Amino acid sequence: MLDYYYPNEAAEPLLWHPVLFAYTLLVSGADLLILSALAYLSGSLRKAIPLMTMLGIGFFSVLLAGPLADLRSPQRSHLIFTNPQLFPTTTNPGTSLIAFQSIVWLVALILSITFALLTFSYYSHQASLTVTGLRRSIYRVFSLGVTTRVRYERAEKAAKGVAVLMLPFLTLWGIYPASLFVAQTWNPVWRGWTLLPVTYFADAFVVATALFMLAYFFWRYRSLETDVVIPILKIHAAGSLSVAALTALQMAVWWFWSPSTAETAAPVIPLMYVVIGLLLLSFFLSLLAMRHMTMILAVSLVAMAGTFTNKWNLIVNAQLVSKTGLAFFEAELGGLWLLETAAPIALGVAVFILLSILFPLEVRESGN
């Protein structure tokens, strides 16, 4: 019998450390890829697809860095792929949700990379004609043999098929963290947070659009394009307003239908007010930014402050309540918690920068 097990299989409650706070932020990579796939299928936001795809792959590709490092036997973390416990056996009657999600992650990542290669194929061929040396060889490989417009039209059809296949796998990751929280029935706050799954899913889209606007602002500061910025702002405004409304509704549910739960959730309620305020501010700034596009930087920063506060509140502060709901604890963070939190995010940024070098982001829908 193998002498390893995954965190959510432990007999004692899983205590989510700040490193997994960063991990939940990286889930926004899945939402960026969902937006990219939907944009490609609908024919809208085509100019934004290259940046969305590269940013999404950058964060999604390092998504498992946090959980795999948190295994009780990290040196054997590869077994999550080579020997996953997906079905009950006589010796192990349970199933591993994180092992299932790891397989889903691998499939989604392969499909996302395939989608990127297909959509960049004709451009890669054109780029190979203008460079020399190693870069020329790399672009030839990335072109996948798509050297004519006729072949690119076929590649586009294949890319649409891949985009459809991506959606269910990426959606599973979009809802996974909140589902795992709700499954921790020992925590009275998570157990009583009825709207947590839908709130978290909407929150991830707010993070995704905020990250996109931040990257787009610094990339195209002097030439922001209306047909890219306005649709993203509309999506972002809808997401911000939704999360603020859902958070307020959850507080109302506690107060009017379950006062005892409201008392138990006392450690998280103050920051819920902050989250509502910041996301409403992000909503109104989004409306202003539709007239003054350079304000997308302010929209992005305010939104990230709100969503970061929201995730910290529901992941860390929610654990300050005892199992009985009658006592509150103080947060105990290790000395290197800030570095451990920033490391996975920095890794995602590094992958994105590498991809943006290999796949320049000024690619149009025509392949030119």
Short mmCIF file of C-alpha atoms in Angstrom, two decimals:
data_model
loop_
_atom_site.label_atom_id
_atom_site.label_comp_id
_atom_site.label_asym_id
_atom_site.label_seq_id
_atom_site.Cartn_x
_atom_site.Cartn_y
_atom_site.Cartn_z
CA MET A 1 0.00 0.00 0.00
CA LEU A 2 1.39 3.41 -0.96
CA ASP A 3 2.48 5.57 1.96
CA TYR A 4 1.11 8.86 0.71
CA TYR A 5 -2.22 10.61 0.71
CA TYR A 6 -3.63 13.91 -0.42
CA PRO A 7 -4.58 16.78 1.93
CA ASN A 8 -8.33 16.46 1.52
CA GLU A 9 -8.13 12.76 2.37
CA ALA A 10 -6.77 13.44 5.85
CA ALA A 11 -8.87 12.42 8.82
CA GLU A 12 -8.35 15.80 10.47
CA PRO A 13 -9.71 19.00 8.87
CA LEU A 14 -7.58 20.53 6.17
CA LEU A 15 -6.25 23.89 7.27
CA TRP A 16 -5.88 26.13 4.24
CA HIS A 17 -2.71 28.16 4.51
CA PRO A 18 -2.04 31.47 2.71
CA VAL A 19 -0.21 29.61 -0.07
CA LEU A 20 -3.59 28.26 -1.13
CA PHE A 21 -4.95 31.80 -1.07
CA ALA A 22 -2.59 32.40 -3.99
CA TYR A 23 -3.67 29.11 -5.53
CA THR A 24 -7.30 30.24 -5.63
CA LEU A 25 -6.20 33.42 -7.41
CA LEU A 26 -4.47 31.34 -10.09
CA VAL A 27 -7.84 29.72 -10.87
CA SER A 28 -8.61 32.97 -12.71
CA GLY A 29 -6.39 31.53 -15.47
CA ALA A 30 -9.17 29.03 -16.17
CA ASP A 31 -11.69 31.86 -16.43
CA LEU A 32 -9.45 33.77 -18.84
CA LEU A 33 -9.27 30.69 -21.04
CA ILE A 34 -13.05 30.28 -20.83
CA LEU A 35 -13.47 33.88 -22.01
CA SER A 36 -10.94 33.30 -24.78
CA ALA A 37 -12.73 30.16 -26.00
CA LEU A 38 -16.15 31.85 -25.90
CA ALA A 39 -14.78 34.89 -27.73
CA TYR A 40 -13.32 32.68 -30.46
CA LEU A 41 -16.53 30.69 -30.87
CA SER A 42 -18.72 33.80 -30.96
CA GLY A 43 -16.42 35.80 -33.22
CA SER A 44 -16.26 38.68 -30.76
CA LEU A 45 -13.29 40.17 -28.93
CA ARG A 46 -10.96 38.56 -31.47
CA LYS A 47 -8.26 41.17 -30.89
CA ALA A 48 -8.20 40.27 -27.20
CA ILE A 49 -7.86 36.51 -27.72
CA PRO A 50 -4.02 36.37 -27.96
CA LEU A 51 -3.50 38.26 -24.69
CA MET A 52 -6.33 36.38 -22.94
CA THR A 53 -4.96 33.02 -24.06
CA MET A 54 -1.35 33.65 -23.10
CA LEU A 55 -2.31 35.20 -19.75
CA GLY A 56 -4.71 32.33 -19.06
CA ILE A 57 -2.17 29.63 -19.90
CA GLY A 58 0.47 31.45 -17.85
CA PHE A 59 -1.59 31.26 -14.66
CA PHE A 60 -3.40 27.98 -15.33
CA SER A 61 -0.16 26.10 -16.12
CA VAL A 62 1.20 26.67 -12.59
CA LEU A 63 -2.12 26.06 -10.86
CA LEU A 64 -1.02 22.86 -9.13
CA ALA A 65 2.22 24.30 -7.76
CA GLY A 66 0.57 25.16 -4.44
CA PRO A 67 -1.45 21.98 -3.79
CA LEU A 68 1.34 19.64 -4.93
CA ALA A 69 3.80 21.37 -2.62
CA ASP A 70 1.32 20.94 0.23
CA LEU A 71 1.19 17.15 -0.04
CA ARG A 72 2.37 15.23 3.02
CA SER A 73 5.01 13.56 0.79
CA PRO A 74 5.82 16.26 -1.78
CA GLN A 75 8.72 14.25 -3.22
CA ARG A 76 6.14 11.75 -4.45
CA SER A 77 3.72 14.31 -5.85
CA HIS A 78 4.05 12.87 -9.36
CA LEU A 79 1.92 9.94 -8.17
CA ILE A 80 -1.11 12.21 -8.34
CA PHE A 81 -0.88 11.66 -12.11
CA THR A 82 0.66 8.19 -12.38
CA ASN A 83 -1.41 6.51 -9.68
CA PRO A 84 -4.51 8.64 -8.97
CA GLN A 85 -7.21 7.28 -6.71
CA LEU A 86 -10.16 8.02 -8.97
CA PHE A 87 -12.35 5.07 -8.00
CA PRO A 88 -13.00 3.30 -4.66
CA THR A 89 -11.12 0.07 -3.98
CA THR A 90 -11.26 -2.51 -1.20
CA THR A 91 -8.21 -0.98 0.46
CA ASN A 92 -9.15 2.66 -0.27
CA PRO A 93 -12.95 3.03 -0.22
CA GLY A 94 -12.89 6.75 -0.93
CA THR A 95 -12.04 8.84 -3.97
CA SER A 96 -9.59 11.71 -4.28
CA LEU A 97 -11.20 14.87 -5.59
CA ILE A 98 -7.85 16.60 -6.02
CA ALA A 99 -6.54 13.64 -8.05
CA PHE A 100 -9.57 13.87 -10.34
CA GLN A 101 -9.10 17.62 -10.70
CA SER A 102 -5.42 17.09 -11.48
CA ILE A 103 -6.33 14.88 -14.44
CA VAL A 104 -8.89 17.51 -15.49
CA TRP A 105 -6.17 20.17 -15.20
CA LEU A 106 -3.80 18.17 -17.42
CA VAL A 107 -6.45 17.62 -20.11
CA ALA A 108 -7.53 21.29 -19.98
CA LEU A 109 -3.92 22.49 -20.23
CA ILE A 110 -3.18 20.26 -23.25
CA LEU A 111 -6.36 21.47 -24.97
CA SER A 112 -5.54 25.11 -24.17
CA ILE A 113 -2.02 24.82 -25.61
CA THR A 114 -3.44 23.09 -28.69
CA PHE A 115 -5.98 25.92 -29.05
CA ALA A 116 -3.19 28.50 -28.82
CA LEU A 117 -1.01 26.72 -31.40
CA LEU A 118 -3.90 26.42 -33.86
CA THR A 119 -4.93 30.06 -33.53
CA PHE A 120 -1.31 31.23 -33.84
CA SER A 121 -0.33 28.75 -36.59
CA TYR A 122 -0.55 30.95 -39.68
CA TYR A 123 0.97 33.89 -37.84
CA SER A 124 3.87 31.66 -36.76
CA HIS A 125 4.48 30.77 -40.41
CA GLN A 126 4.52 34.46 -41.37
CA ALA A 127 6.84 35.26 -38.46
CA SER A 128 9.25 32.51 -39.55
CA LEU A 129 9.76 34.38 -42.84
CA THR A 130 11.01 37.53 -41.07
CA VAL A 131 13.48 36.06 -38.54
CA THR A 132 16.54 33.86 -38.62
CA GLY A 133 18.32 31.32 -36.47
CA LEU A 134 16.68 29.56 -33.55
CA ARG A 135 13.55 31.75 -33.57
CA ARG A 136 12.90 30.81 -37.18
CA SER A 137 13.06 27.11 -36.30
CA ILE A 138 10.74 27.64 -33.33
CA TYR A 139 8.17 29.51 -35.43
CA ARG A 140 8.28 26.78 -38.09
CA VAL A 141 7.45 24.19 -35.45
CA PHE A 142 4.64 26.38 -34.05
CA SER A 143 3.15 26.86 -37.54
CA LEU A 144 2.08 23.19 -37.55
CA GLY A 145 2.55 23.18 -41.31
CA VAL A 146 -0.09 25.88 -41.83
CA THR A 147 1.58 27.86 -44.60
CA THR A 148 -1.41 29.06 -46.65
CA ARG A 149 -4.72 30.81 -45.98
CA VAL A 150 -6.61 27.69 -47.08
CA ARG A 151 -4.83 25.61 -44.45
CA TYR A 152 -5.44 28.33 -41.88
CA GLU A 153 -9.17 28.15 -42.52
CA ARG A 154 -9.00 24.44 -41.72
CA ALA A 155 -6.95 25.19 -38.61
CA GLU A 156 -9.61 27.67 -37.51
CA LYS A 157 -12.29 24.97 -37.74
CA ALA A 158 -10.12 22.66 -35.65
CA ALA A 159 -9.52 25.46 -33.13
CA LYS A 160 -13.28 25.91 -32.70
CA GLY A 161 -13.65 22.20 -31.96
CA VAL A 162 -10.87 22.40 -29.37
CA ALA A 163 -12.45 25.52 -27.85
CA VAL A 164 -15.71 23.60 -27.32
CA LEU A 165 -13.84 20.72 -25.66
CA MET A 166 -11.96 23.13 -23.37
CA LEU A 167 -15.06 24.63 -21.79
CA PRO A 168 -16.30 21.76 -19.54
CA PHE A 169 -12.81 21.00 -18.19
CA LEU A 170 -12.05 24.65 -17.46
CA THR A 171 -15.47 25.14 -15.85
CA LEU A 172 -14.77 22.25 -13.47
CA TRP A 173 -11.71 24.15 -12.28
CA GLY A 174 -13.67 27.38 -12.07
CA ILE A 175 -16.03 25.90 -9.47
CA TYR A 176 -13.63 23.45 -7.80
CA PRO A 177 -12.18 25.60 -4.97
CA ALA A 178 -15.60 26.72 -3.72
CA SER A 179 -16.88 23.13 -3.94
CA LEU A 180 -13.96 21.98 -1.83
CA PHE A 181 -14.70 24.64 0.79
CA VAL A 182 -18.35 23.60 1.01
CA ALA A 183 -17.26 19.96 1.36
CA GLN A 184 -15.37 20.86 4.56
CA THR A 185 -18.44 20.38 6.75
CA TRP A 186 -16.42 20.86 9.94
CA ASN A 187 -16.27 24.60 9.24
CA PRO A 188 -19.55 26.29 10.29
CA VAL A 189 -18.92 29.38 8.14
CA TRP A 190 -18.33 27.47 4.91
CA ARG A 191 -21.20 25.12 5.76
CA GLY A 192 -23.56 28.06 6.22
CA TRP A 193 -22.32 30.10 3.25
CA THR A 194 -25.12 29.03 0.91
CA LEU A 195 -24.13 31.27 -1.99
CA LEU A 196 -20.41 30.49 -1.80
CA PRO A 197 -20.07 28.42 -5.04
CA VAL A 198 -21.83 30.94 -7.29
CA THR A 199 -20.15 33.90 -5.55
CA TYR A 200 -16.72 32.37 -5.98
CA PHE A 201 -17.33 31.57 -9.65
CA ALA A 202 -18.39 35.18 -10.35
CA ASP A 203 -15.47 36.47 -8.26
CA ALA A 204 -13.01 34.49 -10.39
CA PHE A 205 -14.29 36.27 -13.52
CA VAL A 206 -13.77 39.64 -11.81
CA VAL A 207 -10.15 38.67 -11.08
CA ALA A 208 -9.69 37.42 -14.64
CA THR A 209 -10.97 40.60 -16.29
CA ALA A 210 -9.03 42.78 -13.83
CA LEU A 211 -5.79 40.94 -14.65
CA PHE A 212 -6.50 41.28 -18.36
CA MET A 213 -7.09 45.04 -18.06
CA LEU A 214 -3.91 45.47 -16.02
CA ALA A 215 -1.80 43.61 -18.58
CA TYR A 216 -3.52 45.33 -21.51
CA PHE A 217 -3.03 48.78 -19.99
CA PHE A 218 0.75 48.39 -19.66
CA TRP A 219 1.03 46.72 -23.07
CA ARG A 220 -1.09 49.20 -25.07
CA TYR A 221 -1.10 52.29 -22.86
CA ARG A 222 -0.71 54.75 -25.76
CA SER A 223 -3.16 53.01 -28.08
CA LEU A 224 -6.01 51.41 -26.13
CA GLU A 225 -8.60 50.02 -28.53
CA THR A 226 -12.30 50.64 -27.95
CA ASP A 227 -13.41 47.29 -29.40
CA VAL A 228 -11.23 45.52 -26.83
CA VAL A 229 -11.67 47.69 -23.74
CA ILE A 230 -15.44 48.33 -23.82
CA PRO A 231 -16.59 44.65 -23.99
CA ILE A 232 -14.15 43.69 -21.22
CA LEU A 233 -15.39 46.57 -19.08
CA LYS A 234 -18.98 45.41 -19.56
CA ILE A 235 -18.10 41.88 -18.46
CA HIS A 236 -16.11 43.23 -15.54
CA ALA A 237 -18.87 45.62 -14.43
CA ALA A 238 -21.44 42.81 -14.50
CA GLY A 239 -19.14 40.56 -12.49
CA SER A 240 -18.30 43.22 -9.89
CA LEU A 241 -21.95 44.10 -9.37
CA SER A 242 -22.87 40.40 -9.14
CA VAL A 243 -20.28 39.61 -6.46
CA ALA A 244 -21.26 42.70 -4.43
CA ALA A 245 -24.95 41.77 -4.67
CA LEU A 246 -24.36 38.11 -3.82
CA THR A 247 -22.22 39.05 -0.82
CA ALA A 248 -24.90 41.44 0.44
CA LEU A 249 -27.59 38.80 -0.16
CA GLN A 250 -25.62 36.23 1.84
CA MET A 251 -25.39 38.63 4.77
CA ALA A 252 -29.15 39.26 4.52
CA VAL A 253 -29.82 35.50 4.53
CA TRP A 254 -27.79 35.14 7.71
CA TRP A 255 -29.45 38.06 9.48
CA PHE A 256 -33.08 37.34 8.59
CA TRP A 257 -33.19 33.54 8.27
CA SER A 258 -30.32 32.31 10.42
CA PRO A 259 -29.28 34.80 13.13
CA SER A 260 -27.24 32.12 14.89
CA THR A 261 -25.13 31.66 11.75
CA ALA A 262 -24.64 35.43 11.57
CA GLU A 263 -23.22 35.34 15.11
CA THR A 264 -20.96 32.43 14.18
CA ALA A 265 -19.73 34.24 11.06
CA ALA A 266 -18.74 37.36 13.03
CA PRO A 267 -15.02 37.18 12.00
CA VAL A 268 -15.88 37.44 8.28
CA ILE A 269 -18.68 40.02 8.31
CA PRO A 270 -16.55 43.21 8.69
CA LEU A 271 -14.51 42.42 5.57
CA MET A 272 -17.69 41.52 3.68
CA TYR A 273 -18.65 45.19 3.99
CA VAL A 274 -15.23 46.13 2.59
CA VAL A 275 -15.65 43.71 -0.33
CA ILE A 276 -19.07 45.15 -1.19
CA GLY A 277 -17.73 48.70 -1.08
CA LEU A 278 -14.67 47.99 -3.23
CA LEU A 279 -16.56 46.03 -5.88
CA LEU A 280 -19.30 48.65 -6.11
CA LEU A 281 -16.55 51.24 -6.57
CA SER A 282 -15.04 49.05 -9.29
CA PHE A 283 -18.46 48.85 -10.94
CA PHE A 284 -18.90 52.63 -11.06
CA LEU A 285 -15.31 53.14 -12.20
CA SER A 286 -16.01 50.67 -15.04
CA LEU A 287 -18.88 52.87 -16.21
CA LEU A 288 -16.61 55.92 -16.17
CA ALA A 289 -13.83 54.03 -17.93
CA MET A 290 -16.13 53.42 -20.89
CA ARG A 291 -15.77 57.15 -21.58
CA HIS A 292 -12.19 57.55 -20.35
CA MET A 293 -10.39 54.30 -21.18
CA THR A 294 -7.17 55.13 -19.36
CA MET A 295 -9.13 54.60 -16.14
CA ILE A 296 -8.96 50.83 -16.67
CA LEU A 297 -5.85 50.84 -14.48
CA ALA A 298 -7.87 52.21 -11.54
CA VAL A 299 -10.71 49.75 -12.31
CA SER A 300 -8.25 46.85 -12.27
CA LEU A 301 -6.47 47.82 -9.05
CA VAL A 302 -9.69 48.49 -7.11
CA ALA A 303 -11.22 45.24 -8.32
CA MET A 304 -8.15 43.22 -7.35
CA ALA A 305 -8.15 44.83 -3.90
CA GLY A 306 -11.80 43.77 -3.50
CA THR A 307 -11.36 40.23 -4.78
CA PHE A 308 -8.13 39.65 -2.85
CA THR A 309 -9.92 40.80 0.31
CA ASN A 310 -12.84 38.53 -0.50
CA LYS A 311 -10.70 35.44 -0.99
CA TRP A 312 -8.60 36.11 2.10
CA ASN A 313 -11.78 36.57 4.10
CA LEU A 314 -13.45 33.34 3.02
CA ILE A 315 -10.26 31.23 3.10
CA VAL A 316 -8.32 32.50 6.12
CA ASN A 317 -10.78 34.44 8.30
CA ALA A 318 -13.48 31.78 7.96
CA GLN A 319 -11.14 29.37 9.75
CA LEU A 320 -10.96 31.60 12.81
CA VAL A 321 -14.26 30.07 13.92
CA SER A 322 -14.10 26.89 15.99
CA LYS A 323 -15.92 23.73 14.93
CA THR A 324 -18.66 24.43 17.46
CA GLY A 325 -19.02 28.03 16.31
CA LEU A 326 -18.74 29.19 19.92
CA ALA A 327 -15.12 30.38 19.94
CA PHE A 328 -12.91 32.51 17.70
CA PHE A 329 -9.19 32.13 17.13
CA GLU A 330 -6.35 34.40 16.06
CA ALA A 331 -4.75 33.89 12.65
CA GLU A 332 -1.33 32.23 12.94
CA LEU A 333 0.85 32.87 9.91
CA GLY A 334 4.36 31.53 9.43
CA GLY A 335 7.32 33.84 9.02
CA LEU A 336 7.59 33.30 5.24
CA TRP A 337 3.86 33.29 4.50
CA LEU A 338 4.03 36.39 2.28
CA LEU A 339 6.84 34.92 0.17
CA GLU A 340 5.02 31.58 -0.08
CA THR A 341 1.87 33.39 -1.17
CA ALA A 342 3.62 35.51 -3.81
CA ALA A 343 5.76 32.70 -5.25
CA PRO A 344 3.03 30.83 -7.23
CA ILE A 345 1.69 34.13 -8.62
CA ALA A 346 5.21 35.23 -9.62
CA LEU A 347 5.70 31.88 -11.35
CA GLY A 348 2.51 32.42 -13.36
CA VAL A 349 3.68 35.91 -14.38
CA ALA A 350 7.05 34.48 -15.47
CA VAL A 351 5.36 31.86 -17.68
CA PHE A 352 3.15 34.56 -19.21
CA ILE A 353 6.18 36.75 -20.02
CA LEU A 354 7.92 33.79 -21.69
CA LEU A 355 4.81 33.00 -23.75
CA SER A 356 4.41 36.66 -24.77
CA ILE A 357 7.95 36.54 -26.15
CA LEU A 358 7.33 33.35 -28.11
CA PHE A 359 3.85 34.43 -29.24
CA PRO A 360 3.74 38.23 -29.74
CA LEU A 361 0.34 39.51 -28.71
CA GLU A 362 -0.38 41.67 -31.77
CA VAL A 363 -2.10 38.85 -33.67
CA ARG A 364 -5.31 39.59 -35.54
CA GLU A 365 -8.20 37.29 -36.26
CA SER A 366 -7.26 37.12 -39.93
CA GLY A 367 -3.89 35.61 -39.09
CA ASN A 368 -2.04 38.62 -40.46
#
